[in-house]
Coordinates of N, CA and C in Angstrom, one line a residue:
X373 N 34.3 130.9 133.5 CA 34.1 131.9 134.1 C 33.8 133.1 134.1
X374 N 32.6 133.8 134.9 CA 32.1 135.6 134.0 C 32.7 136.5 135.2
X375 N 33.6 137.0 135.1 CA 33.9 138.4 135.8 C 33.5 139.9 135.6
X376 N 33.8 140.8 136.2 CA 33.4 142.2 135.7 C 35.1 143.0 136.5
X377 N 35.0 143.9 136.2 CA 36.2 144.4 136.5 C 35.7 146.1 136.5
X378 N 36.8 146.8 137.5 CA 36.4 148.4 137.6 C 37.6 149.1 136.2
X379 N 37.4 150.3 135.5 CA 38.7 150.7 135.2 C 39.7 151.6 136.3
X380 N 41.2 150.7 136.0 CA 41.4 151.6 137.2 C 43.4 152.8 136.8
X381 N 42.7 152.5 135.1 CA 43.5 153.6 134.6 C 44.0 153.0 133.3
X382 N 45.2 154.0 132.4 CA 45.9 153.5 131.4 C 47.3 154.2 131.1
X383 N 48.1 153.7 130.6 CA 49.2 154.3 130.7 C 49.0 154.5 129.0
X384 N 50.6 154.6 128.3 CA 50.7 154.6 126.8 C 50.2 153.2 125.7
X385 N 50.6 152.4 126.5 CA 50.0 151.1 125.4 C 49.1 149.9 126.6
X386 N 48.6 150.1 127.7 CA 48.1 149.3 128.1 C 46.8 150.4 129.1
X387 N 45.8 149.4 129.2 CA 44.6 149.9 130.3 C 44.8 149.1 131.5
X388 N 43.9 149.0 132.4 CA 44.4 148.6 133.5 C 43.4 148.1 133.9
X389 N 42.7 147.3 135.2 CA 41.3 147.0 135.3 C 41.1 146.1 136.6
X390 N 40.6 146.2 138.0 CA 40.7 145.7 138.6 C 39.6 144.5 138.6
X391 N 39.7 143.6 138.3 CA 38.8 142.4 138.4 C 38.1 142.1 139.6
X392 N 36.5 141.6 139.4 CA 35.8 141.2 140.2 C 34.7 140.1 140.0
X393 N 35.0 139.2 141.1 CA 34.4 137.9 141.0 C 33.5 138.1 141.8
X394 N 32.2 137.6 141.6 CA 31.1 136.9 142.6 C 31.6 136.0 143.3
X395 N 32.4 135.0 142.9 CA 32.8 133.9 143.8 C 34.1 133.9 143.9
X396 N 35.0 135.0 143.9 CA 36.3 135.2 144.2 C 37.2 134.1 143.8
X397 N 37.6 134.0 142.5 CA 37.5 132.2 142.0 C 38.8 132.8 141.1
X398 N 38.8 134.5 141.0 CA 39.8 134.9 140.2 C 39.5 136.7 140.9
X399 N 41.0 137.1 141.1 CA 41.0 138.2 141.6 C 42.4 138.9 140.9
X400 N 42.9 139.8 140.7 CA 44.2 140.9 140.6 C 43.5 142.3 139.4
X401 N 44.5 141.9 138.7 CA 44.4 142.6 138.0 C 44.3 143.0 136.4
X402 N 43.3 143.1 135.2 CA 43.5 142.7 134.2 C 44.4 144.2 133.3
X403 N 45.5 143.4 132.8 CA 45.9 144.8 131.7 C 45.9 144.0 130.0
X404 N 45.2 145.1 129.5 CA 44.8 144.4 127.9 C 45.2 145.8 127.2
X405 N 46.4 145.7 126.4 CA 47.3 146.4 124.8 C 46.6 145.6 123.4
X406 N 46.9 146.7 122.8 CA 46.5 146.2 121.3 C 47.3 145.7 120.7
X407 N 48.5 145.7 121.2 CA 49.9 144.8 120.4 C 50.5 144.1 121.9
X408 N 51.4 143.0 121.6 CA 52.2 142.1 122.3 C 52.5 143.3 123.0
X409 N 52.8 143.0 124.5 CA 53.4 143.8 125.7 C 54.9 143.1 125.8
X410 N 55.6 143.4 126.4 CA 57.1 142.8 127.0 C 56.4 142.1 128.4
X411 N 55.6 142.9 128.9 CA 55.4 143.2 130.2 C 55.6 141.3 131.0
X412 N 54.4 141.0 130.6 CA 54.1 139.5 130.9 C 55.3 138.5 131.1
X413 N 56.5 138.4 129.7 CA 57.1 137.8 130.4 C 58.8 138.5 131.0
X414 N 58.5 139.6 130.9 CA 59.4 140.6 132.1 C 59.2 139.5 133.5
X415 N 58.3 140.2 133.8 CA 57.6 139.9 135.1 C 57.6 138.0 135.5
X416 N 57.5 137.7 134.4 CA 57.8 136.4 134.9 C 59.1 135.1 134.6
X417 N 59.9 136.3 133.9 CA 61.4 136.0 133.9 C 62.1 136.2 135.3
X418 N 61.9 137.3 135.7 CA 62.2 138.3 137.1 C 61.1 137.4 138.2
X419 N 60.4 137.0 138.6 CA 59.3 136.3 139.1 C 60.3 135.6 140.7
X420 N 61.1 134.8 140.2 CA 61.7 134.4 141.3 C 62.6 135.4 142.3
X421 N 62.6 136.5 142.0 CA 63.2 137.4 142.7 C 62.6 138.5 143.5
X422 N 61.1 138.4 143.1 CA 60.0 139.1 143.9 C 60.3 140.8 144.0
X423 N 60.5 140.8 142.6 CA 60.3 142.2 142.6 C 59.4 142.5 141.7
X424 N 58.1 142.2 141.0 CA 57.5 142.3 140.3 C 55.9 141.7 140.1
X425 N 54.9 141.9 140.5 CA 53.7 140.5 140.6 C 53.8 139.6 140.1
X426 N 53.1 139.2 140.2 CA 53.2 137.5 139.8 C 52.2 137.9 138.5
X427 N 52.6 136.7 137.3 CA 51.5 136.9 136.2 C 50.8 135.8 136.5
X428 N 49.6 135.5 136.3 CA 48.3 135.1 137.0 C 47.9 134.1 135.5
X429 N 47.8 134.4 134.8 CA 47.5 134.5 133.1 C 47.8 135.2 132.3
X430 N 48.2 134.9 131.2 CA 48.8 135.4 129.9 C 48.3 135.0 129.0
X431 N 47.8 135.9 127.5 CA 46.9 135.4 126.5 C 46.5 136.2 125.9
X432 N 45.6 136.3 124.9 CA 45.1 136.6 124.2 C 43.2 137.2 124.2
X433 N 43.0 138.0 123.4 CA 41.3 138.5 123.7 C 40.6 139.4 122.6
X434 N 40.0 139.2 122.3 CA 39.1 139.7 121.4 C 37.6 140.2 121.7
X435 N 37.5 141.3 120.8 CA 35.8 142.2 121.6 C 35.4 141.8 120.9
X436 N 34.1 141.4 121.2 CA 33.4 141.1 119.8 C 32.8 142.0 118.9
X437 N 33.1 143.9 119.1 CA 32.1 144.6 118.5 C 33.4 145.3 117.3
X438 N 34.9 145.0 118.2 CA 35.7 144.9 117.0 C 36.9 143.8 116.1
X439 N 36.6 143.6 116.9 CA 37.4 142.0 116.1 C 38.9 142.1 116.1
X440 N 39.1 143.0 117.0 CA 41.0 143.0 117.1 C 40.9 142.3 118.4
X441 N 42.1 141.7 117.9 CA 43.0 141.0 119.5 C 43.5 141.6 119.9
X442 N 43.5 141.1 121.3 CA 44.1 142.5 122.6 C 45.2 141.4 123.1
X443 N 46.1 142.0 123.8 CA 46.9 140.7 124.9 C 46.6 141.1 126.0
X444 N 46.2 140.5 126.6 CA 46.1 140.4 127.9 C 47.0 139.2 129.1
X445 N 46.8 140.6 130.1 CA 47.3 139.0 131.0 C 46.8 139.9 132.7
X446 N 46.7 138.8 133.1 CA 46.2 139.0 134.8 C 47.5 139.2 136.1
X447 N 47.5 140.0 136.9 CA 48.8 139.9 137.6 C 47.9 140.2 139.1
X448 N 48.5 140.0 140.2 CA 48.4 139.6 141.1 C 48.1 142.0 141.5
X449 N 47.3 141.7 142.1 CA 46.2 143.0 143.0 C 47.8 143.9 144.0
X450 N 47.9 144.7 143.5 CA 48.8 145.5 144.4 C 48.3 147.0 144.5
X451 N 48.4 148.1 145.3 CA 47.9 149.6 145.4 C 48.9 150.2 144.9
X452 N 48.5 151.4 143.5 CA 50.0 152.3 143.0 C 50.6 153.3 144.7
X453 N 51.9 152.7 144.0 CA 52.5 153.6 145.7 C 52.3 155.1 145.5
X454 N 51.6 156.0 143.9 CA 51.6 156.9 144.0 C 49.9 157.5 145.5
X455 N 49.6 156.4 145.0 CA 47.9 156.7 146.4 C 47.8 155.9 147.6
X456 N 49.2 154.7 147.5 CA 49.6 154.8 148.6 C 50.4 155.4 149.6
X457 N 50.6 156.6 149.0 CA 52.1 157.0 149.5 C 50.8 158.8 150.0
X458 N 49.9 158.7 150.0 CA 49.4 159.9 150.3 C 48.0 159.4 151.3
X459 N 48.0 158.1 151.8 CA 47.1 157.6 152.8 C 47.7 158.8 154.3
X460 N 46.8 159.0 154.8 CA 46.9 159.5 155.6 C 48.2 159.0 156.8
X461 N 47.7 157.6 156.8 CA 48.8 156.9 157.8 C 50.1 156.1 157.4
X462 N 50.9 157.0 156.3 CA 51.9 156.2 155.2 C 52.6 157.4 155.9
X463 N 53.6 156.3 156.3 CA 55.3 156.6 156.5 C 56.0 156.8 154.9
X464 N 55.6 158.0 154.2 CA 56.5 158.5 153.2 C 58.2 158.4 152.9
X465 N 58.8 158.4 153.9 CA 60.3 158.3 154.5 C 60.1 156.6 154.0
X466 N 59.3 155.9 154.4 CA 59.7 154.5 154.7 C 59.0 153.8 153.3
X467 N 58.3 154.5 152.2 CA 57.7 154.3 150.9 C 58.9 154.7 150.3
X468 N 59.6 155.7 149.9 CA 60.6 156.0 149.2 C 61.8 155.0 149.7
X469 N 62.4 154.6 151.0 CA 63.5 153.5 150.7 C 63.0 152.4 149.8
X470 N 61.5 152.0 150.3 CA 61.5 150.1 150.1 C 61.5 150.4 148.1
X471 N 60.9 152.0 147.5 CA 60.8 152.4 146.1 C 62.6 151.9 145.6
X472 N 63.1 153.0 146.2 CA 64.4 152.9 146.2 C 65.1 151.2 146.8
X473 N 64.5 150.3 147.9 CA 65.5 149.3 147.6 C 65.0 148.2 146.3
X474 N 64.0 148.2 145.7 CA 63.6 147.8 144.5 C 64.0 148.6 143.5
X475 N 63.9 150.0 143.4 CA 64.9 149.7 142.3 C 66.4 149.5 142.1
X476 N 67.0 149.1 143.2 CA 68.3 148.7 143.5 C 68.1 147.3 143.1
X477 N 67.4 146.9 143.4 CA 67.2 145.4 143.5 C 66.6 145.1 141.7
X478 N 66.3 145.9 141.0 CA 65.8 145.8 139.8 C 67.0 145.9 138.8
X479 N 67.6 146.7 139.4 CA 68.9 147.1 137.8 C 70.2 145.9 138.9
X480 N 69.8 145.3 139.9 CA 70.6 144.2 140.2 C 71.0 142.6 139.3
X481 N 69.6 143.2 138.8 CA 69.3 141.7 137.6 C 69.5 141.9 136.5
X482 N 69.6 142.9 136.1 CA 69.4 143.4 134.8 C 68.1 143.6 134.4
X483 N 67.2 144.0 135.1 CA 65.1 144.8 135.1 C 65.6 146.2 134.8
X484 N 66.0 146.8 133.0 CA 66.7 148.1 133.5 C 65.2 148.9 133.2
X485 N 65.2 149.4 134.8 CA 64.0 151.3 134.9 C 64.5 152.1 134.9
X486 N 63.9 153.1 134.0 CA 64.4 154.4 133.8 C 62.9 155.1 134.7
X487 N 61.8 154.6 134.1 CA 61.0 155.7 134.3 C 60.3 154.8 135.9
X488 N 61.0 156.2 137.0 CA 60.5 155.7 138.2 C 59.6 156.7 138.6
X489 N 58.4 156.7 137.9 CA 57.4 157.8 139.1 C 56.5 157.0 139.3
X490 N 56.4 157.5 141.2 CA 55.6 156.4 141.9 C 54.8 155.8 141.7
X491 N 53.9 155.6 140.6 CA 52.7 155.2 139.6 C 52.9 153.1 139.0
X492 N 54.5 154.0 138.9 CA 55.0 152.6 138.4 C 55.6 151.6 138.8
X493 N 55.5 151.5 140.7 CA 55.4 150.6 141.6 C 54.2 150.7 142.5
X494 N 53.9 149.5 142.9 CA 53.2 148.8 143.6 C 53.3 148.0 145.5
X495 N 52.0 148.9 146.3 CA 52.1 148.1 147.1 C 51.5 146.8 147.4
X496 N 52.9 145.8 147.5 CA 52.2 144.4 148.2 C 51.8 144.1 149.3
X497 N 50.5 143.8 149.6 CA 50.6 143.8 151.5 C 50.5 141.8 151.5
X498 N 51.0 141.7 153.2 CA 51.0 140.8 152.9 C 49.9 140.2 154.2
X499 N 48.9 139.3 154.1 CA 48.1 139.1 154.8 C 48.1 138.8 156.3
X500 N 49.1 138.3 156.5 CA 49.2 138.2 157.6 C 49.6 138.8 158.9
X501 N 50.0 139.8 158.3 CA 50.9 141.2 158.9 C 50.0 142.6 158.3
X502 N 49.3 143.1 159.0 CA 48.5 144.2 158.8 C 49.5 145.2 158.7
X503 N 51.0 145.6 159.2 CA 51.5 146.5 159.0 C 53.1 146.5 158.2
X504 N 52.8 144.7 157.1 CA 54.5 144.7 156.8 C 53.8 144.9 155.5
X505 N 54.6 145.6 154.5 CA 54.6 145.6 153.2 C 55.6 145.7 152.3
X506 N 55.5 145.3 151.3 CA 56.7 145.2 150.1 C 56.4 146.1 149.2
X507 N 56.9 146.9 148.5 CA 56.6 147.7 147.1 C 57.9 146.8 146.2
X508 N 56.8 146.8 145.1 CA 56.8 146.5 144.0 C 57.0 146.9 142.5
X509 N 57.5 146.6 141.5 CA 57.1 147.3 140.1 C 56.6 146.4 140.1
X510 N 55.6 148.1 139.5 CA 54.2 147.2 138.2 C 53.4 147.4 136.8
X511 N 55.2 148.3 136.2 CA 55.1 148.2 134.7 C 56.8 148.4 134.6
X512 N 56.8 147.4 133.4 CA 58.1 147.1 133.0 C 59.1 148.0 132.4
X513 N 57.7 149.4 131.9 CA 58.3 149.6 131.2 C 59.3 149.3 129.8
X514 N 60.1 150.1 128.7 CA 60.1 149.4 127.9 C 61.8 149.1 127.1
X515 N 62.7 148.7 128.4 CA 64.0 148.5 128.3 C 63.7 147.3 128.0
X516 N 63.1 146.3 129.6 CA 63.5 145.4 129.4 C 64.6 144.2 130.4
X517 N 63.9 143.2 130.4 CA 65.4 142.5 131.4 C 66.5 141.9 130.4
X518 N 68.1 142.2 130.9 CA 68.9 141.7 130.4 C 69.7 141.2 131.8
X519 N 69.5 140.0 131.7 CA 70.3 139.4 132.8 C 71.5 138.9 132.7
X520 N 71.9 138.9 131.9 CA 73.6 138.5 131.3 C 74.1 140.2 130.9
X521 N 73.7 141.2 130.7 CA 74.5 142.7 130.4 C 75.2 142.7 131.5
X522 N 75.6 143.5 131.5 CA 76.6 144.0 132.8 C 76.1 144.9 133.6
X523 N 75.6 145.2 134.4 CA 75.2 145.5 135.9 C 75.3 147.2 135.6
X524 N 75.0 148.2 135.4 CA 75.3 149.9 135.6 C 76.1 149.7 136.2
X525 N 76.9 151.2 136.1 CA 78.1 151.5 137.3 C 76.5 153.0 137.4
X526 N 77.8 153.0 138.8 CA 76.7 153.9 139.9 C 76.3 154.9 138.6
X527 N 77.0 155.2 138.1 CA 77.0 157.2 137.1 C 76.2 156.9 136.0
X528 N 75.8 155.4 135.5 CA 74.2 155.4 134.9 C 73.3 155.1 135.5
X529 N 73.4 154.9 136.3 CA 72.0 154.5 137.5 C 71.8 156.0 137.2
X530 N 72.3 156.6 138.4 CA 72.1 157.6 138.2 C 71.7 158.5 137.5
X531 N 72.2 158.7 135.9 CA 71.7 159.6 134.8 C 70.7 159.0 134.4
X532 N 70.7 157.6 134.5 CA 68.9 156.8 133.6 C 68.2 156.8 134.7
X533 N 68.4 156.1 136.5 CA 66.9 155.9 137.5 C 66.9 157.0 138.2
X534 N 68.2 157.5 139.1 CA 68.0 158.1 140.4 C 67.4 159.8 140.1
X535 N 67.9 159.8 138.9 CA 68.1 161.5 139.7 C 66.9 161.9 138.8
X536 N 66.0 160.9 138.4 CA 64.1 160.7 137.8 C 63.9 160.6 139.7
X537 N 64.1 159.4 140.2 CA 63.5 158.8 140.9 C 62.8 159.8 142.3
X538 N 64.7 160.9 142.6 CA 64.8 161.6 143.6 C 63.4 162.9 143.3
X539 N 63.0 162.9 141.9 CA 62.4 164.4 141.6 C 60.8 163.8 142.0
X540 N 60.6 162.4 141.0 CA 59.3 162.3 141.7 C 58.9 161.9 143.5
X541 N 60.0 161.4 143.8 CA 59.4 161.0 145.7 C 59.3 162.5 146.3
X542 N 60.2 163.6 145.7 CA 60.1 165.3 145.7 C 58.5 165.0 145.8
X543 N 58.3 165.3 144.3 CA 56.6 165.4 143.7 C 55.9 165.1 144.9
X544 N 55.9 163.6 145.5 CA 54.8 163.0 146.9 C 55.8 164.0 148.1
X545 N 56.1 164.6 148.3 CA 56.7 164.5 149.8 C 57.2 164.0 150.4
X546 N 58.1 162.9 149.9 CA 58.5 161.7 150.0 C 59.8 162.0 149.9
X547 N 60.7 162.6 149.7 CA 62.3 162.9 149.5 C 62.2 162.6 151.0
X548 N 63.6 161.6 150.9 CA 64.2 161.6 151.9 C 66.2 161.7 152.0
X549 N 65.8 163.3 152.8 CA 67.1 163.8 152.0 C 68.8 163.0 153.1
X550 N 68.0 162.3 154.0 CA 69.3 161.3 154.5 C 69.4 160.2 153.4
X551 N 68.3 159.5 153.3 CA 68.8 158.2 152.1 C 69.4 158.6 150.9
X552 N 69.0 159.8 150.4 CA 69.6 161.1 149.1 C 70.8 160.6 149.7
X553 N 71.5 161.6 150.1 CA 72.8 161.8 151.1 C 74.0 160.3 151.1
X554 N 73.0 159.5 151.8 CA 74.3 158.2 151.8 C 73.7 157.6 150.4
X555 N 73.2 157.7 149.3 CA 72.9 157.1 148.0 C 74.6 157.4 146.9

């Protein structure tokens, strides 16, 4: 099947493209890395928890012009939270609450995340409910999934994750002081 793609952006180790298929048999986000990335394995491992987008395909591909092999995988499409929170109709406090819940769910299952920029979260839509959305982690980071490790204590979560989370929420004018106080 031949598909085309639209560049969505890139991070330090991977580039993302939205897949466009004329016959709609393939949709999602294609991620490409020069070396093996742990994200597909991590996301597949935690798939039963619903904290990450599904991995639809995972493999290797080559580009004819340079013959270098690239690690490629396709995930379900989400809207990055940093874009979603800027929508006029978005409730910023609800976006922060949803990302906060995602962070705590990830940590509770041993998915050790530290980079809590809003662009590392995505909004998953439910087609039957136009107003119901779930925030998921769309970048596995570099710490990986450690289901057998002891769960971080609150001071560890504060130091490794939450301090930055509140800073990033504030950058998007989405800081919820009540939520921060309750935490």
